[in-house]
Amino acid sequence: MSVNAKLQSRVDGIINELTVSQEILNKGVDFFIKSAEKGLDNKDNDPYGLPMIPTYVTSIPTGKERGVLLAADLGGTNFRVCSVSLNGDHTFIIKQEKNPIPVDLMSANSADELFEYLAKKIGQFVNTHHGDQASESKSDDNKLKLGFTFSFPVDQTSLDSGTLIRWTKGFNIEDCVGKDIVQLLQSHLDLLKIPVSVAALANDTVGTLLSRAYSAGAVAGDKQGDTLVGAIFGTGTNGAYPELIDNIKKLPKNYVDELKSKGKTHMVINTEWGSFDNHLEVLPTTKYDVEIDKISANPGYHMFEKRVSGMFLGEILRHILVDLYREGLILQQYRSYENLPHRLRTPWELSSEILSYIEIDDSTALKASELALLNALRLPTTHEERIIIQQLTIAIAKRAAYLGAIPFAGLLLKTKALEGHNKEVDIGVDGSLVEFYPGFRAMLRDALSMTKVGNQGERRVHINIAKDGSGVGAALCTLSD
Ligand code: GLC
């Protein structure tokens, strides 16, 4: 089956624009390192710069930690409450309940609506799983300790306080911005008389880093090098890593001295790399990226995330398909834009899960993709249309994975983690793309080897899934001193 030459040449043009060359990768890595250094400095007041947020976590787990702790995790699409028993031997037992976040709460009128819902869900969990403790009235010291994973940019002021800088990933509750997230949750827990004290606030990437560091070594030979990065490639994308305290110029000098007097050398930084290159100095930009930024909840911010994370990949494909329709190149049985299937006209309707089926479809005439598109968008397609949809899908995902290598390479080079005799590095990752998108990790590694990390460096980097990372990590955070 060959594709009409005019259509194929237009699609080739788009694929070309989506291609990340070695030159873009190298420029990206250099610029990432520069942006990270600027972000660690207190002189950089650019709200569009790389946030590089100190997290007040100054120790990395060894795997010997013990205790039963609660954790709650507000991520992109679900609110999870869990109880984590750390066994002190790199293993843990987790009991958890997952609650989908009602869509109207994501853009509620007030923060109270969202936090009352979260407190109620924590209350229900405590009643079910810790009923005996919940029934006794507790003094503050005896309350159950909870680590709260809040996966949005927060200006952290201590381990258990921090104000929301801005929402990402489709959330938009204006009166929450600038408020202390721990206080909000604690006040609703107190109002509902739930005997839980929020002891730590953590980004999901910090949780992923700590949980991978705790788990590495559970199986003999499974720990190859120290854990350097915790990263998420899911609805959003972001990473955290331990930085030398001396390099975090924006921490007050007397606080740095105090930490050093306690023998601390590093603090975990939440990079918020979703906001890498908001000024678009190196990132490839198509007209589809511009359109998507405009309709997003946070225009102008998180430009890297909008090219890399799961929330956006399907939306990019949807924009391209509508554009090709408007140019008279596909789906010409529909007389006007208004006649196109409703779901193809609806933003955010095409999920990256569908792209993951199309990516590896090798069925005759791409029948599996035909079904997936019919199910997801009620969109009938011809074989020719599916051929170009698959080509575009592969290009969109490859761009995402290639760009995903930039912050990894940046952090590996910045921290010099691979320098020294036979040094190896462990990285913990979580999120739907790294877990389920076929080839995502492999493509990211291909790009990593094209950077200054090189083939040899890439071989010494071990990227491991940190399952349940953010829950276990938040629990570990409550133990951080
Ligand atoms: C978004 C959030 C960030 C989070 C990431 C992954 O980028 O801003 O805090 O870590 O999504 O969930």
Coordinates of C-alpha atoms and ligand atoms in Angstrom, one line a residue:
M1 CA 0.0 0.0 0.0
S2 CA 1.6 3.3 -1.0
V3 CA 0.5 6.7 0.3
N4 CA -0.5 9.5 -2.0
A5 CA 2.6 11.5 -2.8
K6 CA 1.2 14.9 -1.7
L7 CA 0.1 13.5 1.7
Q8 CA 3.4 11.6 2.2
S9 CA 5.5 14.7 1.4
R10 CA 3.5 16.9 3.9
V11 CA 3.8 14.2 6.6
D12 CA 7.5 13.9 5.9
G13 CA 7.8 17.6 6.5
I14 CA 6.1 17.3 9.9
I15 CA 8.3 14.3 10.9
N16 CA 11.3 16.3 9.9
E17 CA 10.3 19.1 12.3
L18 CA 9.8 16.6 15.0
T19 CA 13.2 15.1 14.6
V20 CA 15.7 15.7 17.4
S21 CA 19.2 15.7 16.0
Q22 CA 22.5 15.2 17.8
E23 CA 23.1 18.9 17.6
I24 CA 19.8 19.7 19.3
L25 CA 20.7 17.1 22.0
N26 CA 24.1 18.6 22.7
K27 CA 22.8 22.2 22.7
G28 CA 20.0 21.1 25.0
V29 CA 22.4 19.4 27.5
D30 CA 24.7 22.4 27.7
F31 CA 21.7 24.7 28.2
F32 CA 20.2 22.4 30.8
I33 CA 23.4 22.6 32.8
K34 CA 23.5 26.4 32.5
S35 CA 19.9 26.7 33.5
A36 CA 20.3 24.3 36.5
E37 CA 23.3 26.4 37.8
K38 CA 21.2 29.6 37.3
G39 CA 18.3 28.1 39.1
L40 CA 20.4 27.1 42.1
D41 CA 21.6 30.7 42.4
N42 CA 19.5 33.3 44.3
K43 CA 20.3 36.0 41.8
D44 CA 18.1 34.4 39.2
N45 CA 14.6 35.9 39.6
D46 CA 13.3 34.8 36.2
P47 CA 9.9 33.2 36.9
Y48 CA 10.3 31.3 33.6
G49 CA 13.7 29.9 34.6
L50 CA 14.4 26.3 35.8
P51 CA 13.0 26.3 39.4
M52 CA 15.6 24.0 41.0
I53 CA 13.7 23.8 44.4
P54 CA 15.5 22.8 47.6
T55 CA 13.5 20.1 49.3
Y56 CA 15.1 20.0 52.8
V57 CA 15.7 16.3 52.4
T58 CA 19.4 15.9 53.3
S59 CA 19.8 12.1 53.6
I60 CA 19.3 9.3 51.1
P61 CA 17.9 6.0 52.5
T62 CA 20.2 3.1 52.9
G63 CA 17.5 0.4 52.9
K64 CA 17.7 -0.2 56.6
E65 CA 14.9 2.2 57.6
R66 CA 12.0 0.8 59.5
G67 CA 8.5 1.8 60.6
V68 CA 4.9 1.9 59.6
L69 CA 3.9 5.2 58.0
L70 CA 1.1 6.7 56.0
A71 CA 1.5 8.4 52.7
A72 CA -0.9 10.3 50.4
D73 CA -0.2 11.1 46.8
L74 CA -1.9 13.7 44.7
G75 CA -0.5 13.2 41.2
G76 CA -2.0 13.9 37.8
T77 CA -5.1 11.8 37.7
N78 CA -5.4 9.9 41.0
F79 CA -5.3 10.4 44.7
R80 CA -3.7 7.5 46.5
V81 CA -3.6 6.9 50.2
C82 CA -1.3 4.2 51.5
S83 CA 0.2 2.6 54.5
V84 CA 3.8 1.6 54.1
S85 CA 5.6 -0.9 56.4
L86 CA 9.3 -0.5 55.9
N87 CA 11.0 -3.8 56.8
G88 CA 14.5 -2.5 57.2
D89 CA 15.9 -4.9 54.5
H90 CA 15.2 -2.9 51.3
T91 CA 11.7 -4.4 51.2
F92 CA 8.3 -3.0 52.2
I93 CA 4.7 -3.9 52.3
I94 CA 2.2 -1.4 51.0
K95 CA -1.6 -1.3 51.4
Q96 CA -3.1 1.3 49.2
E97 CA -6.4 2.8 47.9
K98 CA -6.6 4.7 44.6
N99 CA -9.3 7.3 44.1
P100 CA -9.7 9.0 40.7
I101 CA -9.8 12.8 41.2
P102 CA -13.2 14.1 40.2
V103 CA -12.6 16.3 37.1
D104 CA -14.6 19.3 38.6
L105 CA -12.3 19.3 41.6
M106 CA -9.3 19.9 39.4
S107 CA -10.6 23.4 38.6
A108 CA -12.8 23.9 41.8
N109 CA -13.6 27.4 42.9
S110 CA -11.7 27.1 46.1
A111 CA -8.8 25.1 47.5
D112 CA -11.0 24.0 50.4
E113 CA -13.2 21.9 48.1
L114 CA -10.2 19.9 46.9
F115 CA -8.5 19.5 50.3
E116 CA -11.7 18.6 52.1
Y117 CA -12.1 15.7 49.6
L118 CA -8.5 14.6 50.2
A119 CA -8.9 14.7 54.0
K120 CA -12.1 12.7 53.7
K121 CA -10.3 10.0 51.7
I122 CA -7.4 9.9 54.2
G123 CA -10.1 9.5 57.0
Q124 CA -11.8 6.6 55.2
F125 CA -8.4 4.9 54.7
V126 CA -7.4 5.3 58.3
N127 CA -10.8 4.0 59.5
T128 CA -10.5 0.9 57.3
H129 CA -6.8 0.1 57.9
H130 CA -5.9 1.7 61.2
G131 CA -9.3 1.5 62.9
D132 CA -8.0 0.9 66.4
Q133 CA -5.6 3.8 66.3
A134 CA -8.2 6.1 64.8
S135 CA -10.8 5.5 67.5
E136 CA -8.5 6.6 70.4
S137 CA -8.2 10.4 70.8
K138 CA -4.6 11.4 70.1
S139 CA -2.3 14.0 71.3
D140 CA -0.3 15.6 68.5
D141 CA 2.7 13.4 69.3
N142 CA 0.7 10.2 69.0
K143 CA -1.0 11.0 65.7
L144 CA -0.2 8.8 62.7
K145 CA 2.5 10.4 60.7
L146 CA 1.8 11.1 57.0
G147 CA 4.1 11.9 54.1
F148 CA 2.3 14.0 51.5
T149 CA 3.4 13.6 47.9
F150 CA 2.1 16.7 46.1
S151 CA 3.3 16.5 42.5
F152 CA 3.3 20.2 41.6
P153 CA 5.9 23.0 41.9
V154 CA 6.0 24.0 45.5
D155 CA 8.3 26.6 47.0
Q156 CA 9.4 24.5 50.0
T157 CA 10.4 26.3 53.2
S158 CA 11.0 23.3 55.3
L159 CA 10.4 19.5 55.2
D160 CA 6.8 20.1 56.2
S161 CA 5.8 23.4 54.7
G162 CA 5.7 24.9 51.2
T163 CA 3.6 27.2 49.1
L164 CA 2.2 26.3 45.7
I165 CA 4.0 28.2 42.9
R166 CA 1.6 27.3 40.1
W167 CA -0.5 24.4 38.9
T168 CA 0.5 22.1 36.1
K169 CA -1.0 19.1 34.3
G170 CA -4.5 20.5 33.9
F171 CA -5.2 21.5 37.5
N172 CA -6.3 25.1 38.0
I173 CA -7.6 26.3 41.4
E174 CA -6.6 29.9 41.6
D175 CA -6.9 30.5 45.3
C176 CA -4.6 27.7 46.1
V177 CA -1.6 29.4 44.5
G178 CA 0.7 30.9 47.2
K179 CA -0.9 28.9 50.0
D180 CA 0.8 26.5 52.3
I181 CA -0.1 23.0 51.1
V182 CA 0.6 21.2 54.4
Q183 CA -1.5 23.7 56.4
L184 CA -4.4 23.3 53.9
L185 CA -4.4 19.5 54.3
Q186 CA -3.7 19.6 58.1
S187 CA -6.6 22.1 58.7
H188 CA -9.1 19.8 56.9
L189 CA -7.8 16.7 58.7
D190 CA -8.2 18.6 62.0
L191 CA -11.7 19.8 61.1
L192 CA -12.8 16.2 60.4
K193 CA -11.0 15.0 63.6
I194 CA -8.8 12.6 61.7
P195 CA -5.8 11.7 63.9
V196 CA -3.1 12.2 61.3
S197 CA -0.3 14.7 61.3
V198 CA 1.3 15.7 58.0
A199 CA 5.0 15.3 58.8
A200 CA 6.6 15.8 55.3
L201 CA 5.8 17.3 52.0
A202 CA 7.4 15.7 49.0
N203 CA 7.4 16.0 45.2
D204 CA 6.7 12.6 43.5
T205 CA 10.2 12.7 42.0
V206 CA 11.8 13.1 45.4
G207 CA 9.7 10.1 46.5
T208 CA 10.8 8.1 43.5
L209 CA 14.5 8.9 44.3
L210 CA 14.2 7.9 48.0
S211 CA 12.2 4.8 47.3
R212 CA 14.6 3.6 44.6
A213 CA 17.5 4.2 46.9
Y214 CA 15.7 2.3 49.7
S215 CA 14.8 -0.7 47.4
A216 CA 18.1 -1.0 45.5
G217 CA 19.9 -4.0 46.7
A218 CA 16.8 -6.0 47.7
V219 CA 17.9 -8.6 45.2
A220 CA 21.6 -9.4 45.1
G221 CA 23.3 -7.6 42.3
D222 CA 20.3 -5.3 41.7
K223 CA 22.2 -2.2 43.1
Q224 CA 24.6 -0.9 40.5
G225 CA 25.9 2.4 41.7
D226 CA 24.3 5.0 43.9
T227 CA 20.8 6.3 43.0
L228 CA 21.4 9.7 41.4
V229 CA 18.0 10.7 40.0
G230 CA 14.4 10.0 40.7
A231 CA 12.3 10.8 37.6
I232 CA 8.7 10.7 36.4
F233 CA 7.6 10.3 32.8
G234 CA 3.9 10.0 33.2
T235 CA 1.1 12.6 32.9
G236 CA 3.9 15.1 33.6
T237 CA 7.7 14.8 33.7
N238 CA 10.2 15.9 36.3
G239 CA 13.3 14.8 38.2
A240 CA 15.1 15.2 41.5
Y241 CA 18.7 14.6 42.5
P242 CA 21.0 15.2 45.5
E243 CA 23.1 18.4 45.0
L244 CA 26.1 19.5 47.0
I245 CA 24.9 22.0 49.6
D246 CA 27.7 24.3 48.7
N247 CA 26.4 24.6 45.2
I248 CA 22.9 25.6 46.3
K249 CA 23.7 29.3 46.4
K250 CA 20.1 30.3 47.1
L251 CA 20.1 28.7 50.6
P252 CA 20.8 31.2 53.4
K253 CA 24.4 31.1 54.5
N254 CA 23.7 30.5 58.2
Y255 CA 21.4 27.6 57.3
V256 CA 24.1 26.0 55.1
D257 CA 26.6 26.4 58.0
E258 CA 24.1 24.7 60.4
L259 CA 23.6 21.8 58.0
K260 CA 27.4 21.4 57.6
S261 CA 27.9 21.4 61.4
K262 CA 25.5 18.4 61.4
G263 CA 27.7 16.7 58.9
K264 CA 25.3 17.1 56.0
T265 CA 26.8 17.4 52.5
H266 CA 23.9 17.2 50.1
M267 CA 20.3 18.3 49.7
V268 CA 17.8 16.8 47.2
I269 CA 16.7 19.3 44.6
N270 CA 13.4 19.1 42.8
T271 CA 14.4 20.5 39.4
E272 CA 10.9 20.9 37.9
W273 CA 12.5 20.1 34.6
G274 CA 9.0 20.3 33.0
S275 CA 9.8 24.0 33.0
F276 CA 13.2 23.6 31.2
D277 CA 13.7 26.1 28.4
N278 CA 10.4 28.0 28.8
H279 CA 12.0 30.7 26.7
L280 CA 12.4 28.1 23.9
E281 CA 16.0 28.7 23.2
V282 CA 16.8 25.1 22.2
L283 CA 13.6 23.1 22.2
P284 CA 12.2 22.2 18.8
T285 CA 8.9 23.9 18.3
T286 CA 6.2 23.1 15.7
K287 CA 3.0 25.1 15.2
Y288 CA 1.2 22.3 17.0
D289 CA 3.3 22.9 20.2
V290 CA 2.3 26.6 20.0
E291 CA -1.4 25.7 19.7
I292 CA -1.3 23.3 22.6
D293 CA 0.5 25.7 24.8
K294 CA -2.3 28.3 24.2
I295 CA -5.1 25.9 25.2
S296 CA -3.2 24.5 28.2
A297 CA -3.9 25.5 31.9
N298 CA -0.4 27.1 32.2
P299 CA 0.6 28.9 28.9
G300 CA 4.2 29.9 28.7
Y301 CA 5.3 27.4 31.4
H302 CA 6.4 23.8 31.4
M303 CA 7.3 23.9 27.7
F304 CA 9.6 20.9 28.0
E305 CA 6.8 18.9 29.6
K306 CA 4.5 19.8 26.8
R307 CA 6.8 18.0 24.3
V308 CA 7.7 15.1 26.5
S309 CA 5.0 13.9 28.9
G310 CA 2.0 11.6 28.5
M311 CA -0.6 14.2 28.9
F312 CA 0.5 15.9 25.6
L313 CA 1.5 13.2 23.1
G314 CA -2.0 12.3 22.1
E315 CA -3.0 16.0 21.9
I316 CA 0.0 16.7 19.5
L317 CA -1.2 13.9 17.2
R318 CA -4.8 15.2 17.4
H319 CA -3.7 18.7 16.3
I320 CA -1.7 17.3 13.4
L321 CA -4.7 15.2 12.2
V322 CA -7.1 18.1 12.3
D323 CA -4.5 20.2 10.4
L324 CA -4.1 17.5 7.7
Y325 CA -7.9 17.4 7.4
R326 CA -8.1 21.2 7.0
E327 CA -5.4 21.0 4.3
G328 CA -7.7 18.6 2.4
L329 CA -5.3 15.7 2.8
I330 CA -7.1 13.1 5.0
L331 CA -10.6 12.2 6.2
Q332 CA -12.2 14.0 3.3
Q333 CA -15.5 12.2 3.6
Y334 CA -16.4 14.8 6.3
R335 CA -17.8 17.9 4.6
S336 CA -16.7 20.4 7.2
Y337 CA -14.7 20.6 10.4
E338 CA -18.0 20.6 12.4
N339 CA -18.8 17.2 10.8
L340 CA -15.6 15.5 12.1
P341 CA -16.3 13.0 14.9
H342 CA -16.8 14.9 18.1
R343 CA -14.0 13.3 19.9
L344 CA -11.5 14.2 17.3
R345 CA -12.5 17.8 17.9
T346 CA -12.2 17.5 21.7
P347 CA -8.9 18.6 23.3
W348 CA -7.1 16.0 25.5
E349 CA -9.4 13.2 24.3
L350 CA -6.7 11.1 22.6
S351 CA -4.6 9.5 25.3
S352 CA -1.0 8.4 25.0
E353 CA -2.2 4.9 25.7
I354 CA -3.8 4.8 22.3
L355 CA -0.5 5.9 20.7
S356 CA 1.2 3.1 22.5
Y357 CA -1.0 0.6 20.6
I358 CA -0.5 2.3 17.3
E359 CA 3.3 2.5 17.8
I360 CA 3.8 -1.3 17.8
D361 CA 0.9 -2.3 15.5
D362 CA 2.2 -4.9 13.0
S363 CA -1.2 -6.3 12.1
T364 CA -2.4 -6.7 8.5
A365 CA -3.5 -3.3 7.2
L366 CA -3.0 -1.9 10.7
K367 CA -6.3 -3.4 11.8
A368 CA -5.4 -3.1 15.5
S369 CA -4.9 0.7 15.1
E370 CA -8.2 0.9 13.2
L371 CA -10.0 -0.6 16.2
A372 CA -8.1 1.5 18.7
L373 CA -9.0 4.7 16.8
L374 CA -12.6 3.6 16.4
N375 CA -12.9 2.9 20.1
A376 CA -11.1 6.0 21.4
L377 CA -12.3 8.6 18.9
R378 CA -15.1 6.9 17.0
L379 CA -12.9 7.7 14.0
P380 CA -13.1 5.4 11.0
T381 CA -9.8 5.4 9.0
T382 CA -8.5 4.1 5.7
H383 CA -5.3 1.9 5.5
E384 CA -3.5 4.9 4.0
E385 CA -4.6 7.2 6.8
R386 CA -3.4 4.7 9.4
I387 CA 0.0 4.4 7.7
I388 CA 0.6 8.1 8.2
I389 CA -0.9 8.1 11.7
Q390 CA 1.6 5.4 12.7
Q391 CA 4.5 7.3 11.1
L392 CA 3.4 10.4 13.1
T393 CA 2.9 8.5 16.3
I394 CA 6.4 7.1 16.1
A395 CA 7.9 10.5 15.4
I396 CA 6.0 12.2 18.3
A397 CA 7.0 9.5 20.8
K398 CA 10.6 9.5 19.6
R399 CA 10.9 13.2 20.0
A400 CA 9.6 12.9 23.6
A401 CA 12.0 10.1 24.5
Y402 CA 15.0 11.8 22.9
L403 CA 14.3 15.1 24.6
G404 CA 13.9 13.1 27.8
A405 CA 17.6 12.2 27.6
I406 CA 18.6 15.9 28.0
P407 CA 18.0 16.3 31.7
F408 CA 19.5 12.9 32.5
A409 CA 22.7 13.7 30.5
G410 CA 22.7 17.2 32.1
L411 CA 22.6 15.9 35.6
L412 CA 25.1 13.1 34.9
L413 CA 27.6 15.6 33.5
K414 CA 26.9 18.4 36.1
T415 CA 27.4 16.1 39.1
K416 CA 30.3 14.2 37.4
A417 CA 28.7 11.0 38.7
L418 CA 30.3 8.8 36.0
E419 CA 33.8 10.1 36.6
G420 CA 36.1 7.7 38.4
H421 CA 37.2 4.1 37.9
N422 CA 34.2 2.0 36.7
K423 CA 31.6 4.3 38.2
E424 CA 28.0 3.2 37.7
V425 CA 24.8 5.2 38.3
D426 CA 21.4 4.1 39.3
I427 CA 18.3 6.0 38.3
G428 CA 14.8 5.4 39.6
V429 CA 11.9 6.1 37.3
D430 CA 8.1 5.9 37.4
G431 CA 5.1 6.9 35.3
S432 CA 3.0 5.5 32.5
L433 CA 5.4 6.3 29.7
V434 CA 8.5 4.6 31.1
E435 CA 6.4 1.8 32.4
F436 CA 4.1 1.1 29.5
Y437 CA 5.1 3.0 26.3
P438 CA 6.8 0.4 24.0
G439 CA 10.5 1.4 23.5
F440 CA 10.3 4.6 25.5
R441 CA 13.2 3.8 27.7
A442 CA 15.2 2.3 24.9
M443 CA 14.8 5.4 22.7
L444 CA 15.8 7.6 25.7
R445 CA 18.9 5.5 26.1
D446 CA 19.7 5.8 22.4
A447 CA 19.6 9.5 22.7
L448 CA 21.6 9.5 26.0
S449 CA 24.5 7.7 24.1
M450 CA 24.4 10.4 21.5
T451 CA 25.1 13.1 24.1
K452 CA 28.5 13.8 25.7
V453 CA 27.7 10.9 28.1
G454 CA 28.6 8.7 25.2
N455 CA 28.2 5.0 24.5
Q456 CA 30.4 3.9 27.4
G457 CA 28.7 6.3 29.9
E458 CA 25.2 5.2 28.7
R459 CA 26.2 1.5 29.4
R460 CA 27.0 2.5 33.0
V461 CA 23.6 4.1 33.7
H462 CA 21.0 1.8 35.1
I463 CA 17.4 3.0 34.7
N464 CA 15.1 1.0 37.0
I465 CA 11.4 1.3 37.7
A466 CA 10.6 2.5 41.2
K467 CA 7.2 0.8 41.6
D468 CA 4.9 2.7 44.1
G469 CA 7.8 5.1 44.4
S470 CA 6.0 8.2 45.3
G471 CA 4.0 6.5 48.2
V472 CA 7.0 4.7 49.7
G473 CA 9.2 7.8 49.1
A474 CA 6.8 10.1 50.9
A475 CA 6.8 7.7 53.9
L476 CA 10.6 7.7 53.8
C477 CA 10.6 11.5 53.7
T478 CA 8.9 11.6 57.1
L479 CA 12.0 9.9 58.5
S480 CA 14.4 12.4 56.9
D481 CA 16.1 14.6 59.4
Ligands
GLC1 C1 4.6 18.2 36.7 C2 4.8 18.9 38.1 C3 5.9 18.2 38.9 C4 5.7 16.7 38.9 C5 5.6 16.2 37.5 C6 5.4 14.7 37.5 O1 5.7 18.5 36.0 O2 5.0 20.3 38.0 O3 5.9 18.7 40.2 O4 6.8 16.1 39.6 O5 4.5 16.8 36.9 O6 4.3 14.3 38.1

